[in-house]
JSON list of C-alpha atoms in Angstrom, two decimals:
[
{"chain": "A", "resi": 1058, "resn": "MET", "atom": "CA", "xyz": [-0.01, 0.05, 0.05]},
{"chain": "A", "resi": 1059, "resn": "SER", "atom": "CA", "xyz": [0.92, 3.58, -0.54]},
{"chain": "A", "resi": 1060, "resn": "PRO", "atom": "CA", "xyz": [2.41, 5.57, 2.44]},
{"chain": "A", "resi": 1061, "resn": "ALA", "atom": "CA", "xyz": [0.30, 8.24, 4.26]},
{"chain": "A", "resi": 1062, "resn": "ALA", "atom": "CA", "xyz": [-0.39, 11.08, 1.83]},
{"chain": "A", "resi": 1063, "resn": "GLU", "atom": "CA", "xyz": [1.99, 14.00, 1.43]},
{"chain": "A", "resi": 1064, "resn": "VAL", "atom": "CA", "xyz": [-0.91, 16.34, 1.03]},
{"chain": "A", "resi": 1065, "resn": "GLU", "atom": "CA", "xyz": [-3.13, 16.57, 4.01]},
{"chain": "A", "resi": 1066, "resn": "ALA", "atom": "CA", "xyz": [-6.83, 15.56, 3.05]},
{"chain": "A", "resi": 1067, "resn": "PRO", "atom": "CA", "xyz": [-9.56, 18.11, 4.07]},
{"chain": "A", "resi": 1068, "resn": "VAL", "atom": "CA", "xyz": [-11.57, 16.82, 7.00]},
{"chain": "A", "resi": 1069, "resn": "ALA", "atom": "CA", "xyz": [-14.25, 18.16, 9.00]},
{"chain": "A", "resi": 1070, "resn": "ARG", "atom": "CA", "xyz": [-13.40, 19.28, 12.70]},
{"chain": "A", "resi": 1071, "resn": "ARG", "atom": "CA", "xyz": [-15.60, 19.65, 15.63]},
{"chain": "A", "resi": 1072, "resn": "PRO", "atom": "CA", "xyz": [-16.06, 23.41, 16.39]},
{"chain": "A", "resi": 1073, "resn": "LYS", "atom": "CA", "xyz": [-14.84, 24.99, 19.63]},
{"chain": "A", "resi": 1074, "resn": "ARG", "atom": "CA", "xyz": [-17.97, 27.09, 20.25]},
{"chain": "A", "resi": 1075, "resn": "ALA", "atom": "CA", "xyz": [-20.69, 25.45, 22.11]},
{"chain": "A", "resi": 1076, "resn": "ASP", "atom": "CA", "xyz": [-23.47, 26.23, 19.54]},
{"chain": "A", "resi": 1077, "resn": "GLY", "atom": "CA", "xyz": [-21.29, 25.03, 16.59]},
{"chain": "A", "resi": 1078, "resn": "ARG", "atom": "CA", "xyz": [-20.49, 21.79, 18.55]},
{"chain": "A", "resi": 1079, "resn": "ARG", "atom": "CA", "xyz": [-24.31, 21.20, 19.14]},
{"chain": "A", "resi": 1080, "resn": "ASN", "atom": "CA", "xyz": [-25.02, 21.59, 15.40]},
{"chain": "A", "resi": 1081, "resn": "TYR", "atom": "CA", "xyz": [-22.10, 19.65, 14.26]},
{"chain": "A", "resi": 1082, "resn": "ASP", "atom": "CA", "xyz": [-23.12, 16.64, 16.63]},
{"chain": "A", "resi": 1083, "resn": "ALA", "atom": "CA", "xyz": [-26.63, 16.88, 15.57]},
{"chain": "A", "resi": 1084, "resn": "ILE", "atom": "CA", "xyz": [-25.78, 16.59, 11.87]},
{"chain": "A", "resi": 1085, "resn": "LEU", "atom": "CA", "xyz": [-23.29, 13.81, 12.35]},
{"chain": "A", "resi": 1086, "resn": "GLN", "atom": "CA", "xyz": [-25.82, 11.86, 14.34]},
{"chain": "A", "resi": 1087, "resn": "ALA", "atom": "CA", "xyz": [-28.57, 12.51, 11.68]},
{"chain": "A", "resi": 1088, "resn": "ALA", "atom": "CA", "xyz": [-25.95, 11.48, 8.91]},
{"chain": "A", "resi": 1089, "resn": "ARG", "atom": "CA", "xyz": [-25.03, 8.24, 10.54]},
{"chain": "A", "resi": 1090, "resn": "SER", "atom": "CA", "xyz": [-28.73, 7.35, 10.84]},
{"chain": "A", "resi": 1091, "resn": "ALA", "atom": "CA", "xyz": [-29.52, 8.20, 7.23]},
{"chain": "A", "resi": 1092, "resn": "PHE", "atom": "CA", "xyz": [-26.49, 6.54, 5.86]},
{"chain": "A", "resi": 1093, "resn": "ALA", "atom": "CA", "xyz": [-27.13, 3.39, 7.89]},
{"chain": "A", "resi": 1094, "resn": "GLY", "atom": "CA", "xyz": [-30.76, 3.33, 6.30]},
{"chain": "A", "resi": 1095, "resn": "ARG", "atom": "CA", "xyz": [-30.14, 4.70, 2.85]},
{"chain": "A", "resi": 1096, "resn": "GLY", "atom": "CA", "xyz": [-26.46, 4.42, 2.15]},
{"chain": "A", "resi": 1097, "resn": "THR", "atom": "CA", "xyz": [-23.85, 7.34, 1.47]},
{"chain": "A", "resi": 1098, "resn": "GLY", "atom": "CA", "xyz": [-26.24, 8.81, -1.15]},
{"chain": "A", "resi": 1099, "resn": "ALA", "atom": "CA", "xyz": [-28.90, 9.81, 1.39]},
{"chain": "A", "resi": 1100, "resn": "SER", "atom": "CA", "xyz": [-30.31, 13.19, 0.89]},
{"chain": "A", "resi": 1101, "resn": "LEU", "atom": "CA", "xyz": [-28.29, 15.95, 2.49]},
{"chain": "A", "resi": 1102, "resn": "GLU", "atom": "CA", "xyz": [-31.29, 18.18, 2.71]},
{"chain": "A", "resi": 1103, "resn": "ASP", "atom": "CA", "xyz": [-33.07, 15.36, 4.75]},
{"chain": "A", "resi": 1104, "resn": "ILE", "atom": "CA", "xyz": [-30.13, 14.99, 6.97]},
{"chain": "A", "resi": 1105, "resn": "ALA", "atom": "CA", "xyz": [-30.10, 18.70, 7.69]},
{"chain": "A", "resi": 1106, "resn": "LYS", "atom": "CA", "xyz": [-33.91, 18.63, 8.35]},
{"chain": "A", "resi": 1107, "resn": "SER", "atom": "CA", "xyz": [-33.50, 15.73, 10.83]},
{"chain": "A", "resi": 1108, "resn": "ALA", "atom": "CA", "xyz": [-30.70, 17.63, 12.49]},
{"chain": "A", "resi": 1109, "resn": "GLY", "atom": "CA", "xyz": [-32.76, 20.59, 12.87]},
{"chain": "A", "resi": 1110, "resn": "VAL", "atom": "CA", "xyz": [-30.46, 22.84, 10.86]},
{"chain": "A", "resi": 1111, "resn": "ALA", "atom": "CA", "xyz": [-30.50, 24.77, 7.61]},
{"chain": "A", "resi": 1112, "resn": "ILE", "atom": "CA", "xyz": [-28.71, 23.06, 4.67]},
{"chain": "A", "resi": 1113, "resn": "GLY", "atom": "CA", "xyz": [-26.20, 25.95, 4.65]},
{"chain": "A", "resi": 1114, "resn": "THR", "atom": "CA", "xyz": [-25.26, 25.20, 8.14]},
{"chain": "A", "resi": 1115, "resn": "LEU", "atom": "CA", "xyz": [-24.63, 21.53, 7.13]},
{"chain": "A", "resi": 1116, "resn": "TYR", "atom": "CA", "xyz": [-22.43, 22.77, 4.39]},
{"chain": "A", "resi": 1117, "resn": "GLY", "atom": "CA", "xyz": [-20.64, 25.17, 6.77]},
{"chain": "A", "resi": 1118, "resn": "HIS", "atom": "CA", "xyz": [-19.57, 22.02, 8.87]},
{"chain": "A", "resi": 1119, "resn": "PHE", "atom": "CA", "xyz": [-19.29, 19.50, 5.98]},
{"chain": "A", "resi": 1120, "resn": "PRO", "atom": "CA", "xyz": [-18.54, 21.17, 2.68]},
{"chain": "A", "resi": 1121, "resn": "THR", "atom": "CA", "xyz": [-18.94, 18.01, 0.79]},
{"chain": "A", "resi": 1122, "resn": "ARG", "atom": "CA", "xyz": [-20.77, 14.77, 1.09]},
{"chain": "A", "resi": 1123, "resn": "GLU", "atom": "CA", "xyz": [-17.55, 13.03, 1.31]},
{"chain": "A", "resi": 1124, "resn": "THR", "atom": "CA", "xyz": [-16.33, 15.03, 4.31]},
{"chain": "A", "resi": 1125, "resn": "LEU", "atom": "CA", "xyz": [-19.58, 14.10, 6.02]},
{"chain": "A", "resi": 1126, "resn": "VAL", "atom": "CA", "xyz": [-19.15, 10.44, 5.35]},
{"chain": "A", "resi": 1127, "resn": "GLU", "atom": "CA", "xyz": [-15.44, 10.66, 6.43]},
{"chain": "A", "resi": 1128, "resn": "ALA", "atom": "CA", "xyz": [-16.50, 12.26, 9.71]},
{"chain": "A", "resi": 1129, "resn": "SER", "atom": "CA", "xyz": [-19.25, 9.47, 10.35]},
{"chain": "A", "resi": 1130, "resn": "VAL", "atom": "CA", "xyz": [-16.80, 6.62, 10.17]},
{"chain": "A", "resi": 1131, "resn": "ARG", "atom": "CA", "xyz": [-13.74, 8.35, 11.81]},
{"chain": "A", "resi": 1132, "resn": "GLU", "atom": "CA", "xyz": [-14.32, 6.95, 15.25]},
{"chain": "A", "resi": 1133, "resn": "GLU", "atom": "CA", "xyz": [-14.66, 3.22, 13.87]},
{"chain": "A", "resi": 1134, "resn": "LEU", "atom": "CA", "xyz": [-11.44, 3.92, 11.94]},
{"chain": "A", "resi": 1135, "resn": "ASP", "atom": "CA", "xyz": [-9.51, 4.82, 15.17]},
{"chain": "A", "resi": 1136, "resn": "GLN", "atom": "CA", "xyz": [-10.81, 1.48, 16.66]},
{"chain": "A", "resi": 1137, "resn": "LEU", "atom": "CA", "xyz": [-9.70, -0.48, 13.50]},
{"chain": "A", "resi": 1138, "resn": "GLU", "atom": "CA", "xyz": [-6.11, 0.90, 13.76]},
{"chain": "A", "resi": 1139, "resn": "GLN", "atom": "CA", "xyz": [-5.99, -0.02, 17.52]},
{"chain": "A", "resi": 1140, "resn": "ALA", "atom": "CA", "xyz": [-7.32, -3.51, 16.60]},
{"chain": "A", "resi": 1141, "resn": "ALA", "atom": "CA", "xyz": [-4.29, -4.04, 14.20]},
{"chain": "A", "resi": 1142, "resn": "LYS", "atom": "CA", "xyz": [-1.93, -3.50, 17.12]},
{"chain": "A", "resi": 1143, "resn": "THR", "atom": "CA", "xyz": [-3.88, -5.55, 19.56]},
{"chain": "A", "resi": 1144, "resn": "LEU", "atom": "CA", "xyz": [-4.28, -8.48, 17.07]},
{"chain": "A", "resi": 1145, "resn": "ALA", "atom": "CA", "xyz": [-0.44, -8.34, 16.25]},
{"chain": "A", "resi": 1146, "resn": "GLU", "atom": "CA", "xyz": [0.27, -8.82, 19.98]},
{"chain": "A", "resi": 1147, "resn": "GLU", "atom": "CA", "xyz": [-2.32, -11.51, 20.78]},
{"chain": "A", "resi": 1148, "resn": "GLN", "atom": "CA", "xyz": [-2.51, -13.81, 17.66]},
{"chain": "A", "resi": 1149, "resn": "GLU", "atom": "CA", "xyz": [-0.14, -15.68, 15.29]},
{"chain": "A", "resi": 1150, "resn": "ALA", "atom": "CA", "xyz": [0.74, -13.98, 12.13]},
{"chain": "A", "resi": 1151, "resn": "LEU", "atom": "CA", "xyz": [-1.77, -15.29, 9.60]},
{"chain": "A", "resi": 1152, "resn": "PRO", "atom": "CA", "xyz": [-4.91, -15.30, 12.06]},
{"chain": "A", "resi": 1153, "resn": "ALA", "atom": "CA", "xyz": [-3.92, -11.92, 13.15]},
{"chain": "A", "resi": 1154, "resn": "LEU", "atom": "CA", "xyz": [-3.86, -10.71, 9.54]},
{"chain": "A", "resi": 1155, "resn": "LEU", "atom": "CA", "xyz": [-7.01, -12.34, 8.65]},
{"chain": "A", "resi": 1156, "resn": "SER", "atom": "CA", "xyz": [-8.87, -11.30, 11.70]},
{"chain": "A", "resi": 1157, "resn": "TRP", "atom": "CA", "xyz": [-8.01, -7.60, 10.85]},
{"chain": "A", "resi": 1158, "resn": "VAL", "atom": "CA", "xyz": [-8.94, -7.94, 7.20]},
{"chain": "A", "resi": 1159, "resn": "ARG", "atom": "CA", "xyz": [-12.52, -9.25, 8.32]},
{"chain": "A", "resi": 1160, "resn": "LEU", "atom": "CA", "xyz": [-12.84, -6.09, 10.68]},
{"chain": "A", "resi": 1161, "resn": "ALA", "atom": "CA", "xyz": [-11.69, -3.89, 7.81]},
{"chain": "A", "resi": 1162, "resn": "VAL", "atom": "CA", "xyz": [-14.28, -5.26, 5.46]},
{"chain": "A", "resi": 1163, "resn": "GLU", "atom": "CA", "xyz": [-16.78, -4.65, 8.11]},
{"chain": "A", "resi": 1164, "resn": "HIS", "atom": "CA", "xyz": [-15.62, -1.19, 8.34]},
{"chain": "A", "resi": 1165, "resn": "CYS", "atom": "CA", "xyz": [-15.53, -0.50, 4.74]},
{"chain": "A", "resi": 1166, "resn": "SER", "atom": "CA", "xyz": [-18.99, -1.73, 4.39]},
{"chain": "A", "resi": 1167, "resn": "THR", "atom": "CA", "xyz": [-20.49, 0.25, 7.33]},
{"chain": "A", "resi": 1168, "resn": "TYR", "atom": "CA", "xyz": [-22.81, 2.10, 4.89]},
{"chain": "A", "resi": 1169, "resn": "ARG", "atom": "CA", "xyz": [-23.79, 1.02, 1.53]},
{"chain": "A", "resi": 1170, "resn": "GLY", "atom": "CA", "xyz": [-21.71, 3.00, -0.99]},
{"chain": "A", "resi": 1171, "resn": "LEU", "atom": "CA", "xyz": [-18.77, 3.46, 1.30]},
{"chain": "A", "resi": 1172, "resn": "ALA", "atom": "CA", "xyz": [-16.60, 0.85, -0.21]},
{"chain": "A", "resi": 1173, "resn": "SER", "atom": "CA", "xyz": [-16.77, 2.74, -3.53]},
{"chain": "A", "resi": 1174, "resn": "PHE", "atom": "CA", "xyz": [-15.88, 5.89, -1.82]},
{"chain": "A", "resi": 1175, "resn": "LEU", "atom": "CA", "xyz": [-12.83, 4.47, -0.28]},
{"chain": "A", "resi": 1176, "resn": "ALA", "atom": "CA", "xyz": [-11.64, 2.61, -3.53]},
{"chain": "A", "resi": 1177, "resn": "GLY", "atom": "CA", "xyz": [-11.68, 5.99, -5.19]},
{"chain": "A", "resi": 1178, "resn": "SER", "atom": "CA", "xyz": [-9.80, 7.59, -2.52]},
{"chain": "A", "resi": 1179, "resn": "ALA", "atom": "CA", "xyz": [-6.80, 5.40, -2.14]},
{"chain": "A", "resi": 1180, "resn": "HIS", "atom": "CA", "xyz": [-4.72, 7.39, -4.76]},
{"chain": "A", "resi": 1181, "resn": "SER", "atom": "CA", "xyz": [-6.37, 10.81, -4.35]},
{"chain": "A", "resi": 1182, "resn": "PRO", "atom": "CA", "xyz": [-4.62, 12.68, -1.56]},
{"chain": "A", "resi": 1183, "resn": "GLY", "atom": "CA", "xyz": [-7.07, 15.64, -1.71]},
{"chain": "A", "resi": 1184, "resn": "ALA", "atom": "CA", "xyz": [-10.17, 13.34, -1.01]},
{"chain": "A", "resi": 1185, "resn": "PRO", "atom": "CA", "xyz": [-11.42, 13.61, 2.57]},
{"chain": "A", "resi": 1186, "resn": "LEU", "atom": "CA", "xyz": [-11.38, 9.75, 2.74]},
{"chain": "A", "resi": 1187, "resn": "HIS", "atom": "CA", "xyz": [-7.89, 9.49, 1.60]},
{"chain": "A", "resi": 1188, "resn": "ARG", "atom": "CA", "xyz": [-6.76, 9.67, 5.18]},
{"chain": "A", "resi": 1189, "resn": "THR", "atom": "CA", "xyz": [-9.00, 6.57, 5.89]},
{"chain": "A", "resi": 1190, "resn": "SER", "atom": "CA", "xyz": [-7.26, 4.83, 3.17]},
{"chain": "A", "resi": 1191, "resn": "ALA", "atom": "CA", "xyz": [-3.73, 5.84, 4.18]},
{"chain": "A", "resi": 1192, "resn": "ALA", "atom": "CA", "xyz": [-4.48, 4.83, 7.83]},
{"chain": "A", "resi": 1193, "resn": "MET", "atom": "CA", "xyz": [-5.67, 1.46, 6.80]},
{"chain": "A", "resi": 1194, "resn": "HIS", "atom": "CA", "xyz": [-2.50, 1.17, 4.52]},
{"chain": "A", "resi": 1195, "resn": "ALA", "atom": "CA", "xyz": [-0.40, 1.80, 7.50]},
{"chain": "A", "resi": 1196, "resn": "ALA", "atom": "CA", "xyz": [-2.37, -0.38, 10.00]},
{"chain": "A", "resi": 1197, "resn": "ALA", "atom": "CA", "xyz": [-2.26, -3.31, 7.62]},
{"chain": "A", "resi": 1198, "resn": "ALA", "atom": "CA", "xyz": [1.44, -3.22, 6.63]},
{"chain": "A", "resi": 1199, "resn": "PRO", "atom": "CA", "xyz": [2.99, -4.73, 9.83]},
{"chain": "A", "resi": 1200, "resn": "LEU", "atom": "CA", "xyz": [0.47, -7.52, 9.79]},
{"chain": "A", "resi": 1201, "resn": "LEU", "atom": "CA", "xyz": [1.11, -8.27, 6.15]},
{"chain": "A", "resi": 1202, "resn": "ALA", "atom": "CA", "xyz": [4.76, -8.27, 6.84]},
{"chain": "A", "resi": 1203, "resn": "GLY", "atom": "CA", "xyz": [4.39, -10.59, 9.57]},
{"chain": "A", "resi": 1204, "resn": "ALA", "atom": "CA", "xyz": [2.32, -13.13, 7.60]},
{"chain": "A", "resi": 1205, "resn": "LYS", "atom": "CA", "xyz": [4.98, -12.93, 4.95]},
{"chain": "A", "resi": 1206, "resn": "ALA", "atom": "CA", "xyz": [7.76, -13.69, 7.28]},
{"chain": "A", "resi": 1207, "resn": "ALA", "atom": "CA", "xyz": [5.79, -16.51, 8.68]},
{"chain": "A", "resi": 1208, "resn": "GLY", "atom": "CA", "xyz": [5.55, -17.98, 5.18]},
{"chain": "A", "resi": 1209, "resn": "HIS", "atom": "CA", "xyz": [1.79, -17.59, 4.96]},
{"chain": "A", "resi": 1210, "resn": "ILE", "atom": "CA", "xyz": [1.52, -14.85, 2.29]},
{"chain": "A", "resi": 1211, "resn": "ALA", "atom": "CA", "xyz": [3.70, -14.60, -0.98]},
{"chain": "A", "resi": 1212, "resn": "ASP", "atom": "CA", "xyz": [6.41, -11.95, -0.73]},
{"chain": "A", "resi": 1213, "resn": "GLY", "atom": "CA", "xyz": [5.02, -10.34, -3.88]},
{"chain": "A", "resi": 1214, "resn": "VAL", "atom": "CA", "xyz": [1.75, -9.24, -2.39]},
{"chain": "A", "resi": 1215, "resn": "SER", "atom": "CA", "xyz": [1.65, -5.60, -1.72]},
{"chain": "A", "resi": 1216, "resn": "THR", "atom": "CA", "xyz": [-0.42, -3.49, 0.72]},
{"chain": "A", "resi": 1217, "resn": "ASP", "atom": "CA", "xyz": [-2.01, -1.82, -2.18]},
{"chain": "A", "resi": 1218, "resn": "GLU", "atom": "CA", "xyz": [-3.30, -5.25, -3.32]},
{"chain": "A", "resi": 1219, "resn": "LEU", "atom": "CA", "xyz": [-4.45, -6.16, 0.04]},
{"chain": "A", "resi": 1220, "resn": "TYR", "atom": "CA", "xyz": [-6.42, -2.76, 0.32]},
{"chain": "A", "resi": 1221, "resn": "GLN", "atom": "CA", "xyz": [-8.00, -3.78, -3.09]},
{"chain": "A", "resi": 1222, "resn": "VAL", "atom": "CA", "xyz": [-9.00, -7.24, -1.59]},
{"chain": "A", "resi": 1223, "resn": "ILE", "atom": "CA", "xyz": [-10.57, -5.46, 1.30]},
{"chain": "A", "resi": 1224, "resn": "THR", "atom": "CA", "xyz": [-12.64, -2.89, -0.74]},
{"chain": "A", "resi": 1225, "resn": "ALA", "atom": "CA", "xyz": [-13.75, -5.66, -3.19]},
{"chain": "A", "resi": 1226, "resn": "ALA", "atom": "CA", "xyz": [-14.92, -7.85, -0.41]},
{"chain": "A", "resi": 1227, "resn": "ALA", "atom": "CA", "xyz": [-16.64, -4.86, 1.41]},
{"chain": "A", "resi": 1228, "resn": "TRP", "atom": "CA", "xyz": [-18.53, -4.14, -1.92]},
{"chain": "A", "resi": 1229, "resn": "VAL", "atom": "CA", "xyz": [-19.65, -7.58, -2.02]},
{"chain": "A", "resi": 1230, "resn": "ARG", "atom": "CA", "xyz": [-20.67, -7.53, 1.53]},
{"chain": "A", "resi": 1231, "resn": "GLU", "atom": "CA", "xyz": [-22.70, -4.34, 1.00]},
{"chain": "A", "resi": 1232, "resn": "ASN", "atom": "CA", "xyz": [-24.61, -5.93, -1.84]},
{"chain": "A", "resi": 1233, "resn": "SER", "atom": "CA", "xyz": [-25.05, -9.39, -0.14]},
{"chain": "A", "resi": 1234, "resn": "PRO", "atom": "CA", "xyz": [-28.68, -10.56, 0.88]},
{"chain": "A", "resi": 1235, "resn": "ALA", "atom": "CA", "xyz": [-29.76, -9.92, 4.48]},
{"chain": "A", "resi": 1236, "resn": "ASP", "atom": "CA", "xyz": [-29.35, -13.67, 5.35]},
{"chain": "A", "resi": 1237, "resn": "VAL", "atom": "CA", "xyz": [-25.88, -14.38, 3.99]},
{"chain": "A", "resi": 1238, "resn": "ASP", "atom": "CA", "xyz": [-22.61, -12.63, 3.68]},
{"chain": "A", "resi": 1239, "resn": "HIS", "atom": "CA", "xyz": [-20.95, -13.55, 0.31]},
{"chain": "A", "resi": 1240, "resn": "SER", "atom": "CA", "xyz": [-17.70, -11.72, 1.33]},
{"chain": "A", "resi": 1241, "resn": "VAL", "atom": "CA", "xyz": [-16.68, -14.43, 3.66]},
{"chain": "A", "resi": 1242, "resn": "ARG", "atom": "CA", "xyz": [-16.40, -17.03, 0.86]},
{"chain": "A", "resi": 1243, "resn": "LEU", "atom": "CA", "xyz": [-14.81, -14.30, -1.40]},
{"chain": "A", "resi": 1244, "resn": "LEU", "atom": "CA", "xyz": [-12.05, -13.68, 1.21]},
{"chain": "A", "resi": 1245, "resn": "GLU", "atom": "CA", "xyz": [-11.29, -17.48, 1.44]},
{"chain": "A", "resi": 1246, "resn": "PHE", "atom": "CA", "xyz": [-10.74, -17.38, -2.37]},
{"chain": "A", "resi": 1247, "resn": "LEU", "atom": "CA", "xyz": [-8.64, -14.42, -2.31]},
{"chain": "A", "resi": 1248, "resn": "THR", "atom": "CA", "xyz": [-6.68, -15.45, 0.69]},
{"chain": "A", "resi": 1249, "resn": "ALA", "atom": "CA", "xyz": [-5.69, -18.67, -1.12]},
{"chain": "A", "resi": 1250, "resn": "GLY", "atom": "CA", "xyz": [-4.63, -16.64, -4.03]},
{"chain": "A", "resi": 1251, "resn": "MET", "atom": "CA", "xyz": [-2.19, -14.78, -1.87]},
{"chain": "A", "resi": 1252, "resn": "ALA", "atom": "CA", "xyz": [-0.53, -17.83, -0.42]},
{"chain": "A", "resi": 1253, "resn": "PRO", "atom": "CA", "xyz": [3.06, -18.80, -1.52]},
{"chain": "A", "resi": 1254, "resn": "GLY", "atom": "CA", "xyz": [2.93, -20.87, -4.58]},
{"chain": "A", "resi": 1255, "resn": "ALA", "atom": "CA", "xyz": [-0.46, -19.78, -5.65]},
{"chain": "A", "resi": 1256, "resn": "ARG", "atom": "CA", "xyz": [-0.80, -19.53, -9.38]},
{"chain": "A", "resi": 1257, "resn": "ILE", "atom": "CA", "xyz": [-2.00, -16.16, -10.54]},
{"chain": "A", "resi": 1258, "resn": "GLY", "atom": "CA", "xyz": [-2.47, -15.11, -14.18]},
{"chain": "A", "resi": 1259, "resn": "GLY", "atom": "CA", "xyz": [-1.23, -17.00, -17.08]}
]
């Protein structure tokens, strides 16, 4: 995977003034509810209305839809980064990597449409969700290196490719029926393809 961006991606920050914080928090709560129910394409006008603010106030805190999406998953990203460190300490190399990948897939499919946002942000330093992509790259790197050193993952597998696996599986999870998660089986296939000696391509 690529290193963290040289250009700092724009992200929304919680205001210092009390009235600004109240509006920010209300918008974020309404957005999380709307995104959970209707995906990342949910109406921003409806989100503003649910938060009890004018649409201009929403845009004042979150200039673009992507900045609002990024803010809505930022807390979960922090947990995902911490999970990578914890798993590396508590599990063997391959189980640690696979456990984290599953958590990453769940994170990237928190809302319908999030996986596509993330896939498009990986190499776009100016995108708000690029920070999320860069943080996931950084969290995955030591886990992937450990699995390679233990002989479970081929040396040629890059963190960029692992990120592509995660976002692809997240898209499948987003679009799976309610009663079955097809990303589980897909990850089994993809993991087998990353093993040493696996035949890929012609």
